[in-house]
PDB file of C-alpha atoms in Angstrom:
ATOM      1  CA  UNK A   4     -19.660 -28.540 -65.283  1.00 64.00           C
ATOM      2  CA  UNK A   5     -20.592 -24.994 -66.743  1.00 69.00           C
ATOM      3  CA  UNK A   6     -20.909 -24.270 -63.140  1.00 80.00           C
ATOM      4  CA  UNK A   7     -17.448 -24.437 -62.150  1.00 82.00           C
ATOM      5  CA  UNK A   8     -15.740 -22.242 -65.477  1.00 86.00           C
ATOM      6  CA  UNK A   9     -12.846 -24.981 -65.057  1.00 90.00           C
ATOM      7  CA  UNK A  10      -9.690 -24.325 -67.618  1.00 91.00           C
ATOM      8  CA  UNK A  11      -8.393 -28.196 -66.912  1.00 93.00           C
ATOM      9  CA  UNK A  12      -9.883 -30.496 -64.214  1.00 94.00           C
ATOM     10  CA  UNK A  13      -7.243 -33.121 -63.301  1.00 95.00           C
ATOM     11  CA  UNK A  14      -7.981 -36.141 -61.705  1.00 96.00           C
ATOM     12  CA  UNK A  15      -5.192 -37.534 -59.666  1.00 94.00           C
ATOM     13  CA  UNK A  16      -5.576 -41.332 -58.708  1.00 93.00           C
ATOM     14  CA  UNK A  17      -3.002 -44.449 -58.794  1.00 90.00           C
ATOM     15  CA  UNK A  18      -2.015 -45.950 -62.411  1.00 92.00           C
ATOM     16  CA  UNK A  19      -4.593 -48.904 -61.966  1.00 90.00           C
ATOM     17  CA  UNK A  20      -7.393 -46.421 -62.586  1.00 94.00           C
ATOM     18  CA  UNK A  21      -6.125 -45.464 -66.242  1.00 94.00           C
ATOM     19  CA  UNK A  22      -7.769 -47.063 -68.687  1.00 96.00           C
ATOM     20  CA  UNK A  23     -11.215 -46.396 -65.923  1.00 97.00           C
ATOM     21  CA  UNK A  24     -10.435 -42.096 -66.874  1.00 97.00           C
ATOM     22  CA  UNK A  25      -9.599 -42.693 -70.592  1.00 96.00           C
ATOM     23  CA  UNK A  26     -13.229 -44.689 -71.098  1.00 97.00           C
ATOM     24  CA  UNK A  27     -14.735 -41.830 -69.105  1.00 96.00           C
ATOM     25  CA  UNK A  28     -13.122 -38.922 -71.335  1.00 96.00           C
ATOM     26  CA  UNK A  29     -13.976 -40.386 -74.743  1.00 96.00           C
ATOM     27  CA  UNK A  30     -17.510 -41.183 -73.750  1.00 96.00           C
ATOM     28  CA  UNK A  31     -18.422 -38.059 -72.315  1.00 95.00           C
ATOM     29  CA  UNK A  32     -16.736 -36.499 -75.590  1.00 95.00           C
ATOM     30  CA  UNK A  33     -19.121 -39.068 -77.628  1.00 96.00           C
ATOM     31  CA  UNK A  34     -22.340 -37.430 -75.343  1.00 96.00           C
ATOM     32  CA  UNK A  35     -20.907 -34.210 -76.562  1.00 95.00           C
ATOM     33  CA  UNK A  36     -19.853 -32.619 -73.790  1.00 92.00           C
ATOM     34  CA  UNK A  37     -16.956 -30.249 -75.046  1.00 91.00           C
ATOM     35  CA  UNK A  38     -15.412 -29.751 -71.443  1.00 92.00           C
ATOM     36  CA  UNK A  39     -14.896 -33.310 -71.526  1.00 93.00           C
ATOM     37  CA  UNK A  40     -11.299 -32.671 -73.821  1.00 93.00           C
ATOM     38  CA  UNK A  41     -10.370 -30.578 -70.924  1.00 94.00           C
ATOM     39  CA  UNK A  42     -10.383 -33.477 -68.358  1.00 95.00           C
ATOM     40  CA  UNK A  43      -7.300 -34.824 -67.658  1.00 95.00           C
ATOM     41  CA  UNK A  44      -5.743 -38.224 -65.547  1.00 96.00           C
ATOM     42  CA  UNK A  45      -2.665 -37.731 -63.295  1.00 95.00           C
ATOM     43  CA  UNK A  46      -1.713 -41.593 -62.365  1.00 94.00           C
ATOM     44  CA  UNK A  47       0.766 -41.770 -59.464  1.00 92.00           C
ATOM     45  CA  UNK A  48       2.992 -45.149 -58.751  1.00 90.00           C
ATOM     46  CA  UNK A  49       2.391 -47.448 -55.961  1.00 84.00           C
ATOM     47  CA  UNK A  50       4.376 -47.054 -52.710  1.00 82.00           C
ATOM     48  CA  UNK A  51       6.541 -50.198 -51.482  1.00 79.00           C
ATOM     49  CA  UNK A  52       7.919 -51.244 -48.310  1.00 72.00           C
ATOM     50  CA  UNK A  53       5.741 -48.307 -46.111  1.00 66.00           C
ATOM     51  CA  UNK A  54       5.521 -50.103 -42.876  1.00 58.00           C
ATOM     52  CA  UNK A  55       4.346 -48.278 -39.669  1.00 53.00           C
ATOM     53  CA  UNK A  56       5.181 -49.965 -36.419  1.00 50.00           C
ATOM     54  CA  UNK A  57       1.256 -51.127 -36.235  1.00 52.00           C
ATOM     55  CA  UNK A  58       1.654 -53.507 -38.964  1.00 52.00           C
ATOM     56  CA  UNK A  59       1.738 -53.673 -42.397  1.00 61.00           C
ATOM     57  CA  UNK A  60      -1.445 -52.318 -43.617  1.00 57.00           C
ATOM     58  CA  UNK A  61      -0.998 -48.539 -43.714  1.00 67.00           C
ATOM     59  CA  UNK A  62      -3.496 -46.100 -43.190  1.00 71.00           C
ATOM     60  CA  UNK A  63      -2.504 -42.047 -43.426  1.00 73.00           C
ATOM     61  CA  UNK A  64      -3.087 -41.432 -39.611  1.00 78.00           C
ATOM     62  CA  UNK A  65      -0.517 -44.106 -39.323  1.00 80.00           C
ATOM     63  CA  UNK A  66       1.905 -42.868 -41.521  1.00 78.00           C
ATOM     64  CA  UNK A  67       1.590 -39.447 -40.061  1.00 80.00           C
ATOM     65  CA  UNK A  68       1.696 -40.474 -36.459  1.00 83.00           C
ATOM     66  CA  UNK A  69       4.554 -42.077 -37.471  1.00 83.00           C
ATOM     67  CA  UNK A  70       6.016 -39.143 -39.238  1.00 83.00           C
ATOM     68  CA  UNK A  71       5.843 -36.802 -35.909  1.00 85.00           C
ATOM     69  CA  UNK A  72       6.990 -39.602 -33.728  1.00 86.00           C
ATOM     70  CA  UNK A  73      10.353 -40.491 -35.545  1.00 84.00           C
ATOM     71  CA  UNK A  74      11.204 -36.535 -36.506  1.00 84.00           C
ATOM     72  CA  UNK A  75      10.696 -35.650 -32.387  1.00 85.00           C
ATOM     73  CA  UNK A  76      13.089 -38.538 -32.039  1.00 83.00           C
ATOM     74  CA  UNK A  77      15.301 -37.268 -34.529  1.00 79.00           C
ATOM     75  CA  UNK A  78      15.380 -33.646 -33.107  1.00 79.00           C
ATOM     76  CA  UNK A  79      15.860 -34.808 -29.567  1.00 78.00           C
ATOM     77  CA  UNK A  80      19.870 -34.705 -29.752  1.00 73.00           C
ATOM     78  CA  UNK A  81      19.843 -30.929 -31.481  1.00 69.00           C
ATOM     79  CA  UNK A  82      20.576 -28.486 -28.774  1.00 65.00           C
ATOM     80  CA  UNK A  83      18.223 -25.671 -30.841  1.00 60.00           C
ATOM     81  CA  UNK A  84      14.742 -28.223 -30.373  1.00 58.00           C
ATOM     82  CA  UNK A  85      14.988 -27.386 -26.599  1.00 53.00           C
ATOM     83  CA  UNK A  86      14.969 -23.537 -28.278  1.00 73.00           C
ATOM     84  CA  UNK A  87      11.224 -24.166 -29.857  1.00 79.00           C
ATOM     85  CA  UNK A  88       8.365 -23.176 -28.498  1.00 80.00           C
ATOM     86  CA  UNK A  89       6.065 -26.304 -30.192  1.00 86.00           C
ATOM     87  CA  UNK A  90       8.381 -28.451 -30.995  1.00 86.00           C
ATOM     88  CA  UNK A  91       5.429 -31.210 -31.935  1.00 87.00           C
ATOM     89  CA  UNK A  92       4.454 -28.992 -34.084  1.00 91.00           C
ATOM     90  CA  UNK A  93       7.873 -28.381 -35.898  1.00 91.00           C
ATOM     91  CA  UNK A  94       8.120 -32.127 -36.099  1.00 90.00           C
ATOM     92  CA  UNK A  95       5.460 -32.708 -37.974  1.00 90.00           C
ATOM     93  CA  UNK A  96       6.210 -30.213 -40.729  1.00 94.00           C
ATOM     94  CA  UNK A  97       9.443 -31.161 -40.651  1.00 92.00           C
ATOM     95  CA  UNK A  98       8.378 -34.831 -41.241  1.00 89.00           C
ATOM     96  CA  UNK A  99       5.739 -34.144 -43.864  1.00 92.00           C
ATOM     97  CA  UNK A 100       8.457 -31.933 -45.994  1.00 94.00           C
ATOM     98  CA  UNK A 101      10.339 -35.290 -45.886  1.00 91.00           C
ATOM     99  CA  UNK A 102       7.591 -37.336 -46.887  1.00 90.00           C
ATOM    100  CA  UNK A 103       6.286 -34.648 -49.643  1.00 94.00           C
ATOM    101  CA  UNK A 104       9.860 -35.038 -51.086  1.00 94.00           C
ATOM    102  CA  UNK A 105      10.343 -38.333 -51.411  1.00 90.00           C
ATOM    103  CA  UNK A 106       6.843 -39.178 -52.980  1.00 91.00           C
ATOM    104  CA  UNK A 107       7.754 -36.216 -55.909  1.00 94.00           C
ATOM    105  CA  UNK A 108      11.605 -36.525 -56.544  1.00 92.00           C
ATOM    106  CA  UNK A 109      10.562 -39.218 -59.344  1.00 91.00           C
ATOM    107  CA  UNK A 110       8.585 -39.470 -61.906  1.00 92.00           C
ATOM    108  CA  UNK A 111       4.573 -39.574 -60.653  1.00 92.00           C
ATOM    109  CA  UNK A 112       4.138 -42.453 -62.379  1.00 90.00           C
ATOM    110  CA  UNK A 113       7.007 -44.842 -61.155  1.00 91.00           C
ATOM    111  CA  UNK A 114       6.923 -47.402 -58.127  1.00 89.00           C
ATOM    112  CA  UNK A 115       9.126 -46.772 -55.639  1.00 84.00           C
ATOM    113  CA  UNK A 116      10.755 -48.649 -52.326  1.00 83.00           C
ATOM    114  CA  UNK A 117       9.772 -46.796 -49.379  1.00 80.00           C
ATOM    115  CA  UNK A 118      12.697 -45.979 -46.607  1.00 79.00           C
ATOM    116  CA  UNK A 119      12.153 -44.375 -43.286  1.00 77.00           C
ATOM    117  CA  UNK A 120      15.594 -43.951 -42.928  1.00 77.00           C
ATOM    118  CA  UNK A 121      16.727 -42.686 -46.215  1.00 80.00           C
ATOM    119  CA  UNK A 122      13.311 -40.138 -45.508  1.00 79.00           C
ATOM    120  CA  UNK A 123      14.500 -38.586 -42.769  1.00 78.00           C
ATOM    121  CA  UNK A 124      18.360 -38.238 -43.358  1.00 79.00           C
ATOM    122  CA  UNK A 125      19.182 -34.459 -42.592  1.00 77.00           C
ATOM    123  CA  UNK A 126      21.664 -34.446 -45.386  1.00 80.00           C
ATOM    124  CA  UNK A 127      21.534 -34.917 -48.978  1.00 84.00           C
ATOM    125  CA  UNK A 128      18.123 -34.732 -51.260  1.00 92.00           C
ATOM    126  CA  UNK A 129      15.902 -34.978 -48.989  1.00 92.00           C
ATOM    127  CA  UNK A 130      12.750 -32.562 -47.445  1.00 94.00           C
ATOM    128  CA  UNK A 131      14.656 -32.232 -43.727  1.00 92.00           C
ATOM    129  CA  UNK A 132      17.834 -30.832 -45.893  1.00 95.00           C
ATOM    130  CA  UNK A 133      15.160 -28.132 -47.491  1.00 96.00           C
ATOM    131  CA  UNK A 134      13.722 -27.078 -44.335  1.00 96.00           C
ATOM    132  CA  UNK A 135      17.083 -26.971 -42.770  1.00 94.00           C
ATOM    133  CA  UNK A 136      18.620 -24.624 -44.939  1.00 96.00           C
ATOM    134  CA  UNK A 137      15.623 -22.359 -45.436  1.00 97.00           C
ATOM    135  CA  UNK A 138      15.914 -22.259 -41.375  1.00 95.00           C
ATOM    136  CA  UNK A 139      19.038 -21.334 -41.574  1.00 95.00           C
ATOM    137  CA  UNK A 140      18.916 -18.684 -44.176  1.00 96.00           C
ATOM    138  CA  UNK A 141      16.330 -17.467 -41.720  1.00 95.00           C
ATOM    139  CA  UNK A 142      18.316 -17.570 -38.839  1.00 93.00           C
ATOM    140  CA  UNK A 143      20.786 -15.521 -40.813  1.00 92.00           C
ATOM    141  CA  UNK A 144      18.609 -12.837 -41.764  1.00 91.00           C
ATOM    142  CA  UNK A 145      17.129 -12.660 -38.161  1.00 90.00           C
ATOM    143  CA  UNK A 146      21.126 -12.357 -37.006  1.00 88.00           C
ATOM    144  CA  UNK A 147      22.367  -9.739 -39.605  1.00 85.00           C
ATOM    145  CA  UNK A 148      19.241  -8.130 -41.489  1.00 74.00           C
ATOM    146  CA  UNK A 149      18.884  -4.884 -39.203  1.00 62.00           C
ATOM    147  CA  UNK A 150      22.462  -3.741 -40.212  1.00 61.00           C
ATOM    148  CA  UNK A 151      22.545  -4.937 -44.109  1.00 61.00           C
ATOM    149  CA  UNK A 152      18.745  -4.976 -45.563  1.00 62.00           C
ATOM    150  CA  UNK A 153      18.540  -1.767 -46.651  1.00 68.00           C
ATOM    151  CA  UNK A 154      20.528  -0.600 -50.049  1.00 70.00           C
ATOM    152  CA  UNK A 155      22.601  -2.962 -51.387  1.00 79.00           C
ATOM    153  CA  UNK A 156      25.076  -3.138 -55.174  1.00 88.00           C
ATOM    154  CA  UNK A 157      24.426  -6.523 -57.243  1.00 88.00           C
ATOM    155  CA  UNK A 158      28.004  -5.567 -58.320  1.00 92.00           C
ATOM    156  CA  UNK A 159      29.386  -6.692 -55.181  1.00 94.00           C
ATOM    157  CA  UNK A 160      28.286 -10.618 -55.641  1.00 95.00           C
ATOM    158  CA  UNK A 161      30.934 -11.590 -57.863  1.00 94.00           C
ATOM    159  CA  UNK A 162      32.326 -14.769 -56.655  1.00 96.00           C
ATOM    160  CA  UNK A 163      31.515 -18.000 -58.580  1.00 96.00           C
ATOM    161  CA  UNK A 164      29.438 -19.140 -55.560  1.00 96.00           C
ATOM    162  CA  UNK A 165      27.296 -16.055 -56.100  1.00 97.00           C
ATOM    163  CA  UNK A 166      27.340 -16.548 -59.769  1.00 97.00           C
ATOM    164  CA  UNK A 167      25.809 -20.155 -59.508  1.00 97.00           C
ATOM    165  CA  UNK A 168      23.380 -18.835 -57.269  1.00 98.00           C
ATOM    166  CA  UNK A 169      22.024 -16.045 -59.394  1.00 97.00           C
ATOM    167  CA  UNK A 170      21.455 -17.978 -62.467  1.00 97.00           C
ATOM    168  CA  UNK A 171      19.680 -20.677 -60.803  1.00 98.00           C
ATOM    169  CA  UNK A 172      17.415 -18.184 -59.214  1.00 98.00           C
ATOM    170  CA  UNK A 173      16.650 -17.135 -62.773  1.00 97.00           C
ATOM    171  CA  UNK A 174      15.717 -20.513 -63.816  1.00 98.00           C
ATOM    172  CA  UNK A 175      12.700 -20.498 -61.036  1.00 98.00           C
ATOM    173  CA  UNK A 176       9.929 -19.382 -63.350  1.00 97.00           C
ATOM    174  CA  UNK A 177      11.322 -21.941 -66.079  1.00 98.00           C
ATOM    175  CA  UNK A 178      10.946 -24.839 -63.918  1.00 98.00           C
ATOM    176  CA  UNK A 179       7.137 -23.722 -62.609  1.00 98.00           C
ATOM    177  CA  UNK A 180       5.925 -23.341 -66.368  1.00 98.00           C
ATOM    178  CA  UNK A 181       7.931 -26.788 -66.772  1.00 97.00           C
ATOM    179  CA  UNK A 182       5.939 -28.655 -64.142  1.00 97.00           C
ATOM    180  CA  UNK A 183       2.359 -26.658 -65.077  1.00 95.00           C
ATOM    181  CA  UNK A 184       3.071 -28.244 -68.666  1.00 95.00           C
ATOM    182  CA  UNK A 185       3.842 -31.859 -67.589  1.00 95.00           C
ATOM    183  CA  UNK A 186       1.832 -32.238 -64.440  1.00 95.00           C
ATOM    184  CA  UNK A 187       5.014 -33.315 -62.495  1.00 96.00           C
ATOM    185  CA  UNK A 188       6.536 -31.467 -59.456  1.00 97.00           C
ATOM    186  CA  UNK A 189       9.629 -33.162 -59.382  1.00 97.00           C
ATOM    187  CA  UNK A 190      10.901 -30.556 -61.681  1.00 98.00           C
ATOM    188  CA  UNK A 191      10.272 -28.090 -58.727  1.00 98.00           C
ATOM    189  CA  UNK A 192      12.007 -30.587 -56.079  1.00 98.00           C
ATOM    190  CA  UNK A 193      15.265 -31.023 -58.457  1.00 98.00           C
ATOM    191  CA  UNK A 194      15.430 -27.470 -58.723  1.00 98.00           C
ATOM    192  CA  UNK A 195      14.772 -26.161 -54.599  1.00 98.00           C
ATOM    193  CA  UNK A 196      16.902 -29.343 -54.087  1.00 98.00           C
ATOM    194  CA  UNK A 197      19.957 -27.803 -56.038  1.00 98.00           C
ATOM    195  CA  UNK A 198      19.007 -24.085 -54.350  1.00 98.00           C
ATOM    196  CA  UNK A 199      19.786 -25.804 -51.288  1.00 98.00           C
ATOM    197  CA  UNK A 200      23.040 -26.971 -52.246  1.00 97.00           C
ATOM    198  CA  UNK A 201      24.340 -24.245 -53.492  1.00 98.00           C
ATOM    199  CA  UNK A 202      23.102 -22.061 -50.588  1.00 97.00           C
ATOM    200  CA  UNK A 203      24.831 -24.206 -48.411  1.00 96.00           C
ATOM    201  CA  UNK A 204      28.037 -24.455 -50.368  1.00 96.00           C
ATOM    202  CA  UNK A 205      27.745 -20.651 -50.644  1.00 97.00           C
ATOM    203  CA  UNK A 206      27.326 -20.211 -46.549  1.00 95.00           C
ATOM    204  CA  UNK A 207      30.657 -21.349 -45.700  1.00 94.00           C
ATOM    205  CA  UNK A 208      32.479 -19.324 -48.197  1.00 94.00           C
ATOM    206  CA  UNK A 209      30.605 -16.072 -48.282  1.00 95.00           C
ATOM    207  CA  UNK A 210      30.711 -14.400 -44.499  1.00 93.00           C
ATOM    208  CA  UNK A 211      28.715 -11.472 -43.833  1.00 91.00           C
ATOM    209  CA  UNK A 212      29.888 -10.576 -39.969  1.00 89.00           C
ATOM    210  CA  UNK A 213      33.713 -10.188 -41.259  1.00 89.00           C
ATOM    211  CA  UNK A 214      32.705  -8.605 -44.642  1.00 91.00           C
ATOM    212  CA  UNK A 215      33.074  -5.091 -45.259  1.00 91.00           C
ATOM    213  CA  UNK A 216      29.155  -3.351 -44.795  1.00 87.00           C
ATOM    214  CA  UNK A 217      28.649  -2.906 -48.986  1.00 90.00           C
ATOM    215  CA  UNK A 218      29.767  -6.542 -49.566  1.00 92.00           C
ATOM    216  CA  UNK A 219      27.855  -8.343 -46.538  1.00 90.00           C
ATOM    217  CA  UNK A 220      24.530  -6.334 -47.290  1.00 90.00           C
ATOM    218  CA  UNK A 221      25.049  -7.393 -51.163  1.00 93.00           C
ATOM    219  CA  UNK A 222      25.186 -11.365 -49.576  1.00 94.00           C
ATOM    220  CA  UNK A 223      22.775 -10.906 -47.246  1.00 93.00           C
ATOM    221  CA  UNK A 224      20.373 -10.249 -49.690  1.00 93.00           C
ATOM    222  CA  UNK A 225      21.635 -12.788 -51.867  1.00 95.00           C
ATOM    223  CA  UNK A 226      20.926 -15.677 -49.286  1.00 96.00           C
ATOM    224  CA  UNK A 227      17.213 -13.852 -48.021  1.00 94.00           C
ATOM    225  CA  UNK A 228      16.613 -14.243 -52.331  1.00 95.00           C
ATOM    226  CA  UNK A 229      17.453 -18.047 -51.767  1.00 98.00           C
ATOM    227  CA  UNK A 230      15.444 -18.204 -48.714  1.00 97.00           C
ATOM    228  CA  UNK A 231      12.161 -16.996 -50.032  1.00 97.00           C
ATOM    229  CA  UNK A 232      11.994 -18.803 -53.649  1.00 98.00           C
ATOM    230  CA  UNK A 233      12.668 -21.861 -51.050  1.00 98.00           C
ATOM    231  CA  UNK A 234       9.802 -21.332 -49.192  1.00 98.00           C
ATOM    232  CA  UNK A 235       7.351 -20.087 -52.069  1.00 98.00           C
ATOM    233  CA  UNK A 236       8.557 -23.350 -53.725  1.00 98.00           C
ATOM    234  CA  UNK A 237       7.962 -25.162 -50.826  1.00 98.00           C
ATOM    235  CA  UNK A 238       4.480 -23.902 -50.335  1.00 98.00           C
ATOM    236  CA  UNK A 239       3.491 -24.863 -54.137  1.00 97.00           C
ATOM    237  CA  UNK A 240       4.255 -28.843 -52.723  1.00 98.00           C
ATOM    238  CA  UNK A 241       2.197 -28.396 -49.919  1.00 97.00           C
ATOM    239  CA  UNK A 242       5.102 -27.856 -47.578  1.00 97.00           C
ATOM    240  CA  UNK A 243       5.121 -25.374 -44.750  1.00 97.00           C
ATOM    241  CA  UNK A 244       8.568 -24.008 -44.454  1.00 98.00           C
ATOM    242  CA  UNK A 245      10.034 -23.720 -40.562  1.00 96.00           C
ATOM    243  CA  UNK A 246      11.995 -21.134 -39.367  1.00 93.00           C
ATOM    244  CA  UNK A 247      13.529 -23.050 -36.665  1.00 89.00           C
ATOM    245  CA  UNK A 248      14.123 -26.695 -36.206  1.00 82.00           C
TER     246      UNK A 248
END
């Protein structure tokens, strides 16, 4: 193990394989092996009701076959798929986000009942809502961010939308030293969950196009701050964030 110079190594396998890693740890501690304390067992819950149209024995090509085939379906009535130049490919990032999501809004441990539908709703807490509004943030800054992305006065975001905003942004680094301490990223999928909310609350209320230039370039930066602590936090669950969708 000296070859690797690990700080923790984490081994992430369902709950029936607990009592397996805590036998493991203490023995290698009783050979004396001192890395041994810095071993540690994730346990994850097991997944109910994941059915792929195959059958009921799942296997991941399955699940992600499945995944690309039902988020094409579900992008098939929105005029802005025609718009996208892979649109298999958007699907399926799309589709993972929503899977990602709804394995790590609970606790790692718990069961859970599976739901294709309740995966792929476009609204509420779920990974198409994330990559929806970080498209749209990104649409946004595409639209507007020649004109306003340049200097810009904090003092001009003083509505209580902006407010909410700004102090959740502040909580980001709380919530990643939160979820490095407990092992559990649903702290980061509560938090880019709420983000989302509030971006999208914020997007009806605070125009840029009719805005005087100080106050729109003050927003616009506002909502590109949103847009990239969305995708960074994103990235740290193994999602890709889209651009378009």
């Amino acid at each position: 193990m000296d070859k690797y110079n690990f700080d923790t190594m984490i081994y992430v396998t369902d709950k029936g394989q607990k009592r397996h890693f805590q036998q493991v740890f203490q023995l290698l501690q009783i050979m004396g092996y001192d890395w041994a304390k810095r071993c540690q067992h994730v346990p994850f819950g097991v997944v109910q009701g994941m059915k792929t149209r195959r059958g009921d024995v799942t296997f991941l090509e399955d699940v992600l076959n499945e995944i690309q085939l039902r988020m094409l379906q579900n992008m098939a009535s929105v005029k802005t798929t025609k718009e996208l130049e892979n649109p298999q490919e958007t699907a399926e990032k799309v589709g993972l986000a929503a899977l990602i999501i709804q394995d790590f809004r609970g606790l790692l441990l718990s069961d859970y009942q599976f739901s294709w539908d309740r995966v792929f709703q476009s609204r509420g807490d779920t990974g198409v809502f994330l990559q929806y509004t970080h498209a749209r943030l990104h649409s946004l800054e595409e639209t507007f961010g020649c004109g306003y992305l340049d200097d810009f006065n904090t003092a001009y975001l003083q509505e209580p939308q902006s407010v909410s905003i700004l102090q959740h942004l502040l909580r980001f680094d709380e919530v990643l030293y939160r979820s490095s301490q407990d092992l559990q990223p649903r702290h980061i999928v509560s938090y880019l969950l709420t983000l989302s909310h509030l971006a999208a609350a914020a997007h009806k209320t605070l125009h840029i196009k009719s805005s005087p230039p100080e106050v729109a370039g003050a927003r616009l930066h506002l909502f590109r701050a949103v847009r990239s602590v969305l995708a960074n936090g994103m990235k740290l669950l193994g999602i890709t964030p889209v651009c378009r969708m």
